[in-house]
Coordinates of C-alpha atoms in Angstrom, one line a residue:
Chain B
M1 CA -24.6 8.4 -76.0
S2 CA -21.9 6.7 -75.2
D3 CA -18.7 6.1 -77.1
Q4 CA -19.5 2.4 -76.4
A5 CA -22.9 2.6 -77.5
I6 CA -21.5 4.4 -81.2
G7 CA -18.7 2.0 -81.5
S8 CA -20.4 -1.1 -81.4
R9 CA -23.1 0.1 -84.4
I10 CA -22.1 -0.4 -87.9
A11 CA -22.2 2.6 -89.2
Y12 CA -21.7 6.4 -87.4
V13 CA -21.3 9.6 -88.9
R14 CA -20.4 12.9 -86.2
R15 CA -22.7 15.3 -86.8
E16 CA -21.5 18.1 -84.2
A17 CA -18.0 18.3 -83.2
G18 CA -16.7 16.7 -79.8
P19 CA -15.9 18.9 -76.8
T20 CA -12.6 20.0 -75.4
R21 CA -12.3 19.5 -72.1
P22 CA -9.2 20.1 -69.7
A23 CA -6.4 17.8 -69.0
P24 CA -6.6 16.1 -65.3
I25 CA -5.4 18.1 -62.4
M26 CA -2.7 15.6 -61.8
T27 CA -1.0 16.0 -65.8
R28 CA -0.4 19.7 -65.8
G29 CA 1.1 22.3 -63.6
V30 CA 3.5 22.2 -60.5
F31 CA 2.1 19.0 -59.3
A32 CA 2.9 16.9 -62.9
W33 CA 6.5 18.7 -62.9
V34 CA 7.4 17.6 -59.3
R35 CA 6.1 14.1 -60.1
E36 CA 7.5 13.5 -63.4
N37 CA 10.5 15.1 -62.2
L38 CA 11.4 14.3 -58.9
F39 CA 9.3 11.4 -57.7
S40 CA 8.6 9.5 -61.2
T41 CA 9.8 6.3 -59.7
P42 CA 10.6 5.3 -55.9
M43 CA 14.2 5.1 -56.9
S44 CA 13.9 8.3 -58.0
G45 CA 12.0 9.7 -54.9
V46 CA 15.0 8.2 -52.5
L47 CA 17.2 10.2 -54.7
T48 CA 15.6 13.3 -54.4
I49 CA 15.2 13.6 -50.7
G50 CA 19.1 12.5 -50.5
S51 CA 19.7 15.3 -52.6
L52 CA 18.4 17.6 -50.4
L53 CA 19.7 16.3 -47.0
F54 CA 23.1 16.6 -48.6
V55 CA 22.7 20.3 -49.9
L56 CA 21.2 21.0 -46.4
W57 CA 24.1 19.5 -44.9
V58 CA 26.9 21.2 -47.4
A59 CA 25.2 24.5 -47.7
P60 CA 25.4 26.0 -44.2
D61 CA 29.1 25.3 -43.8
T62 CA 29.9 26.7 -47.4
F63 CA 28.5 29.5 -47.2
R64 CA 30.2 30.3 -43.6
Y65 CA 33.5 29.6 -45.0
L66 CA 33.1 31.6 -48.3
I67 CA 30.6 34.9 -47.1
S68 CA 30.1 35.1 -43.2
D69 CA 33.5 34.0 -42.1
A70 CA 35.5 35.4 -44.7
V71 CA 37.8 38.1 -44.2
W72 CA 37.0 40.8 -47.2
Q73 CA 39.6 43.6 -46.1
A74 CA 42.8 43.6 -44.3
P75 CA 46.5 45.0 -45.0
D76 CA 48.3 41.9 -44.4
G77 CA 47.6 38.1 -43.7
V78 CA 47.7 38.5 -39.8
A79 CA 43.6 38.6 -40.1
C80 CA 43.4 36.0 -42.1
R81 CA 45.8 33.4 -39.6
A82 CA 43.1 34.0 -36.8
P83 CA 41.2 31.0 -36.1
G84 CA 38.3 30.5 -37.3
A85 CA 38.9 32.3 -40.2
G86 CA 37.1 31.7 -43.6
A87 CA 38.2 32.5 -47.3
C88 CA 40.9 35.4 -47.2
W89 CA 39.2 37.9 -50.0
A90 CA 41.6 40.4 -49.0
F91 CA 44.5 38.2 -50.1
V92 CA 42.3 38.2 -53.7
A93 CA 41.7 41.7 -53.6
A94 CA 45.5 42.9 -52.7
K95 CA 46.8 40.4 -55.1
F96 CA 44.8 41.5 -57.7
E97 CA 46.1 43.0 -60.7
Y98 CA 49.0 40.2 -60.5
F99 CA 46.1 37.8 -61.2
M100 CA 44.8 39.8 -63.9
Y101 CA 48.2 41.1 -65.4
G102 CA 51.0 39.2 -64.1
S103 CA 54.1 41.4 -64.3
Y104 CA 52.8 43.7 -67.2
P105 CA 54.5 47.0 -65.8
R106 CA 51.8 48.9 -63.9
G107 CA 51.7 52.0 -65.4
E108 CA 51.2 49.8 -69.1
T109 CA 48.4 48.0 -67.9
W110 CA 45.7 50.1 -69.5
R111 CA 47.4 48.8 -72.8
V112 CA 46.0 45.5 -71.3
D113 CA 42.4 46.7 -70.9
V114 CA 42.1 48.4 -74.0
T115 CA 43.0 45.5 -75.8
L116 CA 40.4 43.4 -73.7
V117 CA 37.6 45.4 -73.7
L118 CA 38.1 46.0 -77.4
G119 CA 38.3 41.9 -77.9
L120 CA 34.9 41.5 -75.7
A121 CA 33.0 44.1 -77.6
L122 CA 34.1 42.3 -81.0
I123 CA 33.1 39.2 -80.0
L124 CA 30.0 40.4 -78.6
W125 CA 29.1 41.7 -82.1
L126 CA 29.9 38.5 -83.5
L127 CA 28.0 36.5 -81.1
I128 CA 24.9 38.2 -80.4
P129 CA 22.4 36.9 -83.0
R130 CA 20.8 40.8 -83.6
L131 CA 23.4 42.8 -84.0
P132 CA 23.9 43.5 -87.6
R133 CA 26.7 43.3 -90.0
K134 CA 28.5 40.1 -89.3
G135 CA 30.8 40.2 -92.1
M136 CA 32.1 43.3 -91.0
A137 CA 32.6 42.3 -87.6
A138 CA 34.5 39.0 -88.9
F139 CA 36.8 41.4 -90.6
A140 CA 37.4 43.3 -87.5
F141 CA 37.7 40.9 -85.3
F142 CA 39.7 38.2 -87.5
V143 CA 42.2 40.2 -89.3
V144 CA 42.7 43.9 -87.8
Y145 CA 42.1 42.7 -84.2
P146 CA 45.4 41.0 -84.1
V147 CA 47.4 43.3 -85.6
V148 CA 46.2 46.0 -83.5
A149 CA 46.2 43.9 -79.9
F150 CA 49.7 42.8 -81.3
F151 CA 50.8 46.5 -81.4
L152 CA 49.2 47.3 -77.7
L153 CA 50.4 44.2 -76.1
R154 CA 53.9 44.3 -77.1
G155 CA 54.5 48.2 -78.1
L156 CA 55.8 50.2 -80.8
E157 CA 59.2 51.7 -81.4
G158 CA 58.3 55.0 -80.2
V159 CA 55.2 55.3 -79.6
L160 CA 54.5 52.5 -76.8
P161 CA 56.8 51.4 -74.7
I162 CA 58.3 47.6 -75.7
V163 CA 56.9 45.1 -73.2
E164 CA 58.6 41.5 -73.8
T165 CA 56.5 38.9 -73.6
N166 CA 58.3 37.2 -70.4
L167 CA 56.8 39.7 -68.1
W168 CA 53.1 38.8 -69.6
G169 CA 51.0 37.1 -67.3
G170 CA 47.7 36.0 -65.2
V171 CA 44.1 36.0 -66.6
F172 CA 45.3 38.4 -69.7
V173 CA 48.0 35.5 -70.9
S174 CA 45.4 32.5 -70.4
L175 CA 42.6 34.2 -72.4
L176 CA 45.0 35.8 -74.6
V177 CA 46.4 31.8 -75.2
A178 CA 42.6 30.4 -75.1
A179 CA 41.3 32.7 -77.7
V180 CA 44.2 31.9 -80.4
G181 CA 43.7 28.7 -79.7
I182 CA 39.9 28.8 -80.3
V183 CA 40.3 31.2 -82.9
A184 CA 43.1 28.9 -85.0
S185 CA 41.6 25.7 -84.3
L186 CA 37.9 25.5 -85.8
P187 CA 39.4 26.7 -89.1
L188 CA 42.8 24.5 -89.4
G189 CA 40.1 21.7 -88.0
V190 CA 37.4 22.0 -90.4
L191 CA 40.3 22.0 -93.4
L192 CA 41.8 18.7 -91.4
A193 CA 38.4 17.1 -91.9
L194 CA 37.8 17.8 -95.2
G195 CA 41.4 16.8 -95.9
R196 CA 41.0 13.6 -94.2
R197 CA 37.8 12.8 -96.2
S198 CA 39.5 13.9 -99.5
Q199 CA 39.8 11.6 -102.5
L200 CA 43.5 13.0 -103.2
P201 CA 45.5 10.2 -101.1
F202 CA 48.5 12.6 -100.7
V203 CA 46.1 15.0 -98.8
K204 CA 44.3 12.9 -97.0
F205 CA 47.6 10.8 -95.9
F206 CA 48.9 13.7 -94.4
C207 CA 45.9 14.9 -92.7
V208 CA 45.1 11.3 -91.1
V209 CA 49.0 11.3 -89.5
F210 CA 48.5 14.6 -88.5
I211 CA 45.6 14.2 -86.7
E212 CA 46.4 10.8 -85.0
F213 CA 49.6 12.2 -84.6
V214 CA 49.0 14.7 -82.6
R215 CA 46.0 13.2 -81.0
G216 CA 48.2 9.8 -80.0
V217 CA 50.5 12.4 -77.5
P218 CA 49.5 14.5 -74.6
L219 CA 49.2 18.3 -74.9
I220 CA 52.2 18.3 -72.4
T221 CA 54.4 16.7 -75.5
V222 CA 53.1 18.5 -77.9
L223 CA 54.0 22.1 -75.7
F224 CA 57.6 20.5 -74.7
M225 CA 58.2 20.1 -78.7
A226 CA 57.3 23.6 -79.4
N227 CA 58.7 24.8 -76.9
T228 CA 62.3 23.3 -78.2
M229 CA 61.8 21.9 -81.6
L230 CA 60.0 24.8 -83.3
P231 CA 63.5 27.6 -82.7
L232 CA 65.4 24.4 -84.7
F233 CA 63.4 24.2 -87.9
V234 CA 64.2 28.5 -88.3
P235 CA 67.0 30.4 -88.5
Q236 CA 68.5 31.6 -85.2
E237 CA 67.1 35.4 -85.5
W238 CA 63.5 33.9 -86.6
T239 CA 63.4 32.0 -83.1
P240 CA 59.5 32.3 -82.6
D241 CA 59.1 34.1 -79.0
R242 CA 58.5 32.3 -76.1
L243 CA 54.8 32.9 -75.6
L244 CA 54.1 32.6 -79.4
R245 CA 55.7 28.5 -79.3
P246 CA 53.2 27.3 -76.9
L247 CA 50.4 29.4 -79.1
I248 CA 51.2 27.1 -81.7
G249 CA 51.6 24.7 -80.0
V250 CA 48.0 24.6 -78.3
S251 CA 46.5 25.8 -81.4
L252 CA 47.9 22.4 -83.4
F253 CA 47.0 20.3 -80.7
A254 CA 43.0 21.8 -80.4
A255 CA 42.9 21.6 -84.0
A256 CA 43.2 18.1 -84.4
Y257 CA 40.7 17.2 -82.1
M258 CA 38.6 19.9 -83.8
A259 CA 38.9 17.8 -87.0
E260 CA 37.4 14.7 -85.5
V261 CA 34.7 16.6 -84.1
V262 CA 34.0 18.3 -87.3
R263 CA 34.7 15.1 -89.6
A264 CA 31.4 13.6 -87.3
G265 CA 29.5 16.3 -88.4
L266 CA 30.2 16.0 -92.1
Q267 CA 29.7 12.4 -91.6
A268 CA 26.2 13.4 -90.6
M269 CA 25.3 15.2 -93.8
P270 CA 22.7 13.0 -95.6
K271 CA 24.1 12.2 -98.9
G272 CA 21.7 14.3 -100.5
Q273 CA 22.6 17.8 -99.6
F274 CA 26.1 17.2 -101.7
E275 CA 24.2 15.8 -104.5
G276 CA 21.4 18.5 -104.6
A277 CA 24.7 20.8 -104.3
M278 CA 26.3 18.9 -107.1
A279 CA 23.8 19.0 -109.4
L280 CA 23.2 22.6 -109.7
G281 CA 27.2 22.6 -110.5
L282 CA 28.6 24.0 -107.2
P283 CA 32.4 23.8 -107.3
Y284 CA 33.6 21.9 -104.3
W285 CA 34.7 24.5 -102.3
K286 CA 31.6 26.8 -102.7
M287 CA 29.2 23.6 -101.8
M288 CA 31.1 23.2 -98.6
R289 CA 31.0 26.9 -97.4
L290 CA 27.6 27.6 -98.4
I291 CA 25.6 23.7 -97.8
I292 CA 27.6 21.4 -96.1
L293 CA 29.9 23.2 -93.5
P294 CA 26.8 25.8 -92.0
Q295 CA 24.7 22.7 -91.3
A296 CA 27.8 20.1 -90.4
L297 CA 28.7 22.8 -88.0
T298 CA 25.8 23.5 -86.4
T299 CA 25.2 19.8 -85.9
V300 CA 28.2 19.6 -83.7
I301 CA 27.6 22.5 -81.6
P302 CA 28.1 20.4 -78.8
G303 CA 31.3 18.7 -79.7
I304 CA 32.9 22.4 -80.6
V305 CA 31.6 24.0 -77.5
N306 CA 33.1 20.8 -75.7
S307 CA 36.7 21.2 -77.6
F308 CA 36.4 24.6 -76.5
I309 CA 35.9 24.5 -73.0
A310 CA 38.4 21.2 -72.8
L311 CA 41.1 24.2 -74.8
F312 CA 40.3 26.8 -72.1
K313 CA 41.0 24.4 -69.2
D314 CA 44.1 22.9 -70.9
T315 CA 45.5 26.5 -70.9
T316 CA 46.9 25.7 -67.8
L317 CA 49.1 23.6 -68.7
V318 CA 51.7 26.6 -70.9
A319 CA 52.8 27.0 -67.2
I320 CA 54.4 24.2 -67.6
V321 CA 57.1 25.6 -70.4
G322 CA 57.4 29.0 -68.2
I323 CA 54.4 31.1 -69.2
F324 CA 52.7 32.4 -66.2
D325 CA 49.2 31.7 -66.8
F326 CA 46.2 32.7 -64.5
L327 CA 46.7 29.2 -62.1
R328 CA 50.5 30.0 -62.3
T329 CA 50.6 33.4 -61.1
V330 CA 47.6 31.9 -58.5
E331 CA 50.5 29.8 -57.8
T332 CA 52.9 32.2 -57.0
A333 CA 51.3 34.9 -55.1
R334 CA 50.1 32.2 -52.6
L335 CA 53.4 31.5 -51.6
D336 CA 53.9 35.1 -50.9
P337 CA 55.1 35.7 -46.7
V338 CA 53.2 38.3 -46.3
W339 CA 50.1 36.8 -46.8
A340 CA 51.0 33.1 -45.9
G341 CA 48.5 31.3 -43.8
P342 CA 46.2 28.2 -43.7
T343 CA 43.6 29.5 -45.8
I344 CA 45.5 31.4 -48.5
S345 CA 45.6 28.2 -50.8
T346 CA 42.3 27.2 -50.9
T347 CA 41.1 31.4 -51.4
G348 CA 43.5 31.0 -54.2
Y349 CA 42.3 27.9 -55.6
V350 CA 38.4 28.4 -55.2
F351 CA 38.6 32.1 -56.8
A352 CA 40.5 30.3 -59.8
A353 CA 37.8 27.7 -60.1
I354 CA 35.3 30.5 -59.7
F355 CA 36.9 32.1 -62.9
Y356 CA 37.5 29.1 -64.9
W357 CA 33.8 27.9 -64.4
V358 CA 32.0 31.2 -65.3
F359 CA 33.8 31.4 -68.4
C360 CA 33.2 27.5 -69.5
F361 CA 29.5 27.8 -68.4
A362 CA 29.4 30.9 -70.2
M363 CA 30.4 29.0 -73.4
S364 CA 28.1 26.5 -72.6
R365 CA 25.3 28.3 -71.8
Y366 CA 25.7 30.3 -75.2
S367 CA 26.2 27.1 -77.5
Q368 CA 23.0 25.8 -76.1
M369 CA 21.2 29.2 -76.8
L370 CA 22.4 29.1 -80.6
E371 CA 21.4 25.5 -81.0
R372 CA 18.2 26.8 -80.1
K373 CA 18.4 28.9 -82.3
L374 CA 19.7 27.3 -85.2
A375 CA 17.2 24.5 -84.6
A376 CA 13.9 26.8 -84.9
G377 CA 12.2 26.0 -88.2
R378 CA 14.9 24.3 -89.8
R379 CA 14.4 20.9 -89.0
R380 CA 14.3 18.1 -91.7
Chain Y
M1 CA 4.3 16.8 -145.1
A2 CA 3.3 14.8 -143.0
A3 CA 4.1 14.9 -139.6
S4 CA 6.6 12.5 -137.7
P5 CA 4.7 9.8 -135.3
L6 CA 7.2 10.7 -132.6
V7 CA 5.7 14.3 -132.3
K8 CA 3.3 15.3 -129.8
T9 CA 2.9 19.1 -127.9
T10 CA 6.4 20.1 -129.2
P11 CA 8.5 20.1 -132.3
V12 CA 11.5 18.0 -132.3
T13 CA 14.5 19.4 -134.1
N14 CA 17.3 17.8 -134.8
D15 CA 19.5 18.9 -132.6
I16 CA 20.8 16.1 -129.7
A17 CA 20.6 17.1 -126.1
V18 CA 22.0 13.8 -124.9
E19 CA 23.4 10.9 -126.2
I20 CA 24.2 7.9 -124.5
V21 CA 26.6 5.7 -127.0
G22 CA 27.8 1.4 -125.5
M23 CA 27.9 3.2 -121.5
H24 CA 28.4 0.4 -119.0
K25 CA 28.6 0.5 -115.4
W26 CA 30.0 -1.5 -112.6
Y27 CA 29.7 -0.9 -108.8
G28 CA 32.9 -3.2 -108.2
E29 CA 32.0 -6.4 -109.5
F30 CA 28.7 -5.7 -110.1
H31 CA 27.4 -4.8 -113.8
V32 CA 24.7 -2.3 -113.0
L33 CA 24.6 -0.8 -116.5
R34 CA 25.1 -2.6 -120.0
D35 CA 25.7 -1.3 -123.0
V36 CA 23.4 1.6 -122.5
N37 CA 22.4 3.5 -125.9
L38 CA 20.3 6.3 -125.9
T39 CA 20.1 9.7 -127.7
V40 CA 17.4 12.5 -126.4
R41 CA 16.7 15.0 -129.1
R42 CA 16.2 19.4 -127.8
G43 CA 12.8 19.1 -126.3
E44 CA 12.3 15.4 -126.4
K45 CA 10.4 14.4 -123.2
I46 CA 11.1 10.6 -121.8
V47 CA 10.0 8.6 -119.3
I48 CA 12.3 5.9 -118.1
C49 CA 10.6 3.0 -116.1
G50 CA 11.5 -0.4 -115.1
P51 CA 11.6 -2.5 -112.2
S52 CA 13.3 -1.5 -108.8
G53 CA 17.4 -2.0 -109.2
S54 CA 17.5 -2.2 -113.3
G55 CA 19.4 0.8 -113.0
K56 CA 17.1 3.6 -114.2
S57 CA 18.4 6.2 -111.9
T58 CA 22.0 5.1 -112.0
M59 CA 21.8 5.9 -115.6
I60 CA 20.1 9.5 -115.6
R61 CA 23.0 10.2 -112.8
C62 CA 25.3 9.4 -115.2
I63 CA 24.3 11.8 -117.4
N64 CA 25.4 14.7 -114.6
R65 CA 28.4 12.8 -113.3
L66 CA 26.7 11.8 -109.6
E67 CA 27.6 8.5 -110.8
E68 CA 30.5 7.4 -112.9
H69 CA 30.5 5.2 -116.0
Q70 CA 33.2 3.2 -117.1
Q71 CA 33.0 2.4 -120.9
G72 CA 31.2 4.2 -123.5
T73 CA 30.9 7.5 -124.1
V74 CA 28.0 10.9 -123.0
V75 CA 27.8 13.9 -125.0
V76 CA 25.7 16.3 -123.0
D77 CA 24.5 19.4 -124.8
G78 CA 27.6 18.5 -127.1
V79 CA 30.0 18.4 -124.3
P80 CA 31.4 14.7 -124.1
L81 CA 31.6 14.1 -120.3
T82 CA 34.9 13.6 -119.3
N83 CA 36.9 13.6 -115.6
D84 CA 37.7 17.3 -116.1
L85 CA 35.9 19.2 -113.3
K86 CA 35.6 22.3 -115.1
R87 CA 33.8 20.8 -117.8
I88 CA 31.6 18.8 -115.3
D89 CA 30.1 21.8 -113.7
E90 CA 29.5 23.1 -116.8
I91 CA 27.2 20.3 -117.7
R92 CA 25.5 20.1 -114.4
R93 CA 24.8 23.8 -114.7
D94 CA 22.5 23.3 -117.6
V95 CA 20.8 20.1 -116.8
G96 CA 18.5 20.4 -114.2
M97 CA 17.9 17.2 -111.3
V98 CA 15.1 16.5 -109.2
F99 CA 15.5 13.7 -106.5
Q100 CA 13.1 11.3 -105.1
H101 CA 13.8 13.3 -101.4
F102 CA 14.0 16.5 -102.9
N103 CA 17.3 17.4 -101.3
L104 CA 16.6 21.1 -100.4
F105 CA 18.9 22.9 -98.2
P106 CA 17.3 22.8 -94.8
H107 CA 19.3 26.0 -93.7
L108 CA 18.1 28.3 -96.0
T109 CA 14.7 29.8 -97.0
V110 CA 13.0 28.8 -100.0
L111 CA 13.9 31.9 -101.7
E112 CA 17.9 31.2 -100.9
N113 CA 17.3 27.9 -101.8
C114 CA 16.1 28.9 -105.7
T115 CA 19.0 32.1 -106.1
L116 CA 22.0 30.5 -104.3
A117 CA 22.7 28.6 -107.6
P118 CA 22.5 31.5 -109.8
I119 CA 24.7 33.8 -107.6
W120 CA 27.1 31.6 -106.9
V121 CA 27.5 29.9 -110.0
R122 CA 26.3 32.0 -112.2
K123 CA 27.2 35.3 -110.7
M124 CA 24.1 37.0 -111.1
P125 CA 23.0 39.7 -109.0
Q126 CA 21.2 39.4 -106.2
K127 CA 18.2 41.1 -107.0
Q128 CA 17.6 39.9 -110.1
A129 CA 18.1 36.6 -108.9
E130 CA 14.9 37.3 -106.6
E131 CA 13.3 38.0 -109.4
I132 CA 13.6 34.7 -111.5
A133 CA 13.3 32.7 -108.3
M134 CA 10.0 34.6 -107.6
H135 CA 9.0 34.2 -111.2
Y136 CA 9.4 30.3 -110.8
L137 CA 7.9 30.0 -107.5
T138 CA 4.9 31.6 -108.6
R139 CA 5.3 29.4 -111.5
V140 CA 5.1 26.4 -109.4
K141 CA 2.4 27.9 -107.5
I142 CA 3.7 28.6 -103.9
P143 CA 5.4 32.1 -104.2
D144 CA 4.0 33.1 -100.7
Q145 CA 6.1 30.3 -99.2
A146 CA 9.6 31.8 -100.4
L147 CA 10.7 33.2 -97.1
K148 CA 9.9 30.2 -95.3
Y149 CA 12.3 27.1 -94.7
P150 CA 11.7 24.0 -96.4
G151 CA 11.2 22.0 -93.4
Q152 CA 7.7 24.2 -92.6
L153 CA 6.1 22.8 -95.9
S154 CA 4.6 20.1 -97.4
G155 CA 6.4 17.1 -99.2
G156 CA 4.7 18.0 -102.7
Q157 CA 5.5 21.9 -101.4
Q158 CA 8.7 20.8 -101.1
Q159 CA 8.8 19.2 -104.6
R160 CA 7.7 21.9 -106.6
V161 CA 10.5 24.6 -104.5
A162 CA 12.8 22.0 -105.9
I163 CA 11.9 22.1 -109.2
A164 CA 11.4 25.7 -109.3
R165 CA 15.4 25.6 -107.6
S166 CA 16.2 23.9 -110.8
L167 CA 14.4 26.0 -113.2
C168 CA 16.3 29.1 -111.5
M169 CA 19.3 27.9 -113.7
S170 CA 17.4 28.0 -116.3
P171 CA 18.8 24.7 -117.1
K172 CA 18.2 23.3 -121.4
I173 CA 17.4 19.7 -119.8
M174 CA 15.5 18.8 -116.6
M175 CA 15.9 14.9 -115.3
F176 CA 13.6 13.8 -112.5
D177 CA 14.5 10.8 -110.3
E178 CA 11.6 9.3 -109.1
P179 CA 10.1 12.9 -108.3
T180 CA 6.9 11.4 -106.7
S181 CA 8.1 8.3 -104.8
A182 CA 8.4 9.8 -101.8
L183 CA 5.3 11.4 -101.4
D184 CA 1.9 11.1 -99.5
P185 CA -1.0 10.2 -102.5
E186 CA -3.0 13.4 -102.3
M187 CA 0.5 15.4 -103.2
V188 CA 1.6 13.7 -106.4
K189 CA -0.9 15.5 -108.5
E190 CA 0.5 19.0 -107.8
V191 CA 4.0 17.8 -108.6
L192 CA 2.7 16.2 -111.7
D193 CA 0.9 19.0 -112.5
T194 CA 3.8 21.1 -112.6
M195 CA 6.1 18.9 -114.5
V196 CA 3.3 18.2 -117.3
Q197 CA 3.1 22.1 -117.4
L198 CA 7.3 22.0 -117.7
A199 CA 6.7 19.7 -120.6
Q200 CA 3.8 22.1 -122.4
D201 CA 6.7 24.7 -122.4
G202 CA 9.0 22.5 -124.4
M203 CA 11.5 21.5 -121.7
T204 CA 13.8 18.6 -122.6
M205 CA 13.0 16.1 -119.6
L206 CA 14.4 12.9 -118.6
C207 CA 11.9 10.9 -116.3
V208 CA 12.5 8.2 -113.7
T209 CA 8.8 7.6 -112.5
H210 CA 6.3 4.9 -112.0
E211 CA 3.7 7.3 -112.7
M212 CA 1.7 5.6 -116.5
G213 CA -0.6 7.8 -116.5
F214 CA 2.1 10.9 -116.6
A215 CA 4.1 8.8 -119.5
R216 CA 0.8 8.4 -121.4
Q217 CA 0.4 12.3 -121.1
V218 CA 3.3 14.2 -122.1
A219 CA 6.0 11.5 -123.1
D220 CA 7.3 11.4 -126.5
R221 CA 9.1 8.1 -125.7
V222 CA 8.9 5.4 -122.7
V223 CA 12.3 3.7 -122.2
F224 CA 12.0 0.3 -120.5
M225 CA 14.9 -0.9 -118.6
D226 CA 15.7 -4.1 -116.6
R227 CA 18.5 -5.6 -115.1
G228 CA 20.7 -3.0 -116.0
E229 CA 20.0 -2.6 -119.9
I230 CA 17.7 -0.8 -122.1
V231 CA 15.0 -3.6 -122.8
E232 CA 12.3 -1.8 -125.1
I233 CA 11.6 1.7 -126.1
N234 CA 8.7 3.0 -127.9
T235 CA 6.0 5.9 -128.0
P236 CA 4.0 5.6 -125.1
E237 CA 0.8 4.2 -127.3
E238 CA 2.6 1.7 -128.8
F239 CA 4.3 0.6 -125.3
F240 CA 0.8 0.5 -123.5
K241 CA -1.0 -1.2 -125.8
N242 CA 1.4 -3.7 -127.6
P243 CA 4.5 -4.5 -126.1
Q244 CA 7.0 -6.5 -128.0
H245 CA 9.1 -7.6 -124.9
E246 CA 8.3 -10.5 -122.7
R247 CA 9.9 -8.4 -119.6
T248 CA 8.0 -5.5 -120.7
K249 CA 4.5 -7.6 -121.1
L250 CA 5.5 -8.9 -117.6
F251 CA 6.1 -5.4 -116.0
L252 CA 3.1 -3.8 -117.2
S253 CA 0.6 -6.7 -116.1
Q254 CA 2.1 -5.8 -112.5
I255 CA 1.9 -2.5 -112.4
L256 CA -1.3 -2.3 -114.3
H257 CA -3.7 -3.3 -112.6

């Protein structure tokens, strides 16, 4: 009996279950994906074909320059200066140590390696959800590691030779500035965000002024101020180290931005969550730590990671106050007359771009993974 | 030795659980609560009803300071409410509250929802807190959902978890703020059954609800509020059979068909 015939009757009772049929071919599998994503409208079809042509046009030259015509091994810049030569990877190989460590004494660079590997191991321990004992990992990373890293890098009288910070440089300093900025800005940002929503007028006023002031000036200004003004606030013998000053500047700057991201998350929390926690007798800080912040921070993971990525790239600005970060070492190395040539600058910058891109992309992917994981089964 | 006419299922002692005297509250210029006076004895079950916007929820929220009142005194379990945060937290520990929208913590499992406050507020060892939580989850008939997240449960189940969560703090008083209003019709009964059971166990209860069947079944007294004031208080029998005030009569004629 057809559906229509059933529908037109006044009374009907189904006696058996209806058959299950597969979806039409055009609405599933590869067909459906291509149609939906690449050719859903005429405009989308045109853009798909246009993009494809563009890739076909650009890809061969890029491949030739970066891979097949590139100079992979050479003792100096002669081979790279040959007409038609591609990227000069030999230059990167020759300068690799300088890019990594700056002017850190060559015999001592193992100390940087150990610090980096230790840090990386601890970060992985913290970030990979499957690994156990996060509390211990956090303690090791946030409390023990900074002390160990400080003495490893700077040295300890009589045990390890002292290496002054003006010799530090390269990738290692970029990672250092980024890591300190990231680690300091999140807790500071959370405190500022809570302060800005505080009922206590003085706390609120201080937080608003700090956030708006720091956000209202460029990072370069903050760095200059940290560089020239911090020493004025403390007795001469306590003058902060020249690397410490931009570290403080970057951290405070990032914290102000982080505060606004976190505040957005707090703003998005339903009032019922506060009330549910309060009605159980949870005091303010416990409520924040156990109920509100875990949810608020989860909501704004994309914003937080966005800030981290911005901060990571902004670390290149510390070069302005005389810190030899990675980009600055590239800048210096490309002027070396032994290597000077038409492809050297491009090679250096491409290398720098790849470095920054890999780190930023990794952060982005990690945050996406985290979002998916935290979203699973916890939707309201 | 004639039993008091108010006694229903539980013996009423002279102990006073909540005492509200001359309470006023304003939202800005708007006078939401006017001269509210109510004394709740230990073990007593009070049902508060009235049209929406009449101040029912606001009144019970003033008892655990989710809302602040501006005039009058509120004494909970012998402790007067002041601005002292310590004292407010103390009162909140002893006054359980169940909300219309459950307000479970979605990032924690059902079990964690129940053990959180006992562990962090009462400083109970985790194992003991979990035992107590399982005890109450069993009482609200969902022990098998303990490891799920609230988002995976139906509305009725979530509300029962919310009740269990409050009970885990062994409160002296339970307040319900329209606990069934956000539920699908077929889930109302399971929540009401849980509340009836709780009432039979002798809990002091203040319920804002429109479930008149529940009021008839368990309430010692029904409080009717309208426009921010208490208009009528009576036993359920008298309240439904023989309402005195015009506004009560009008309200009952609108909700009882």
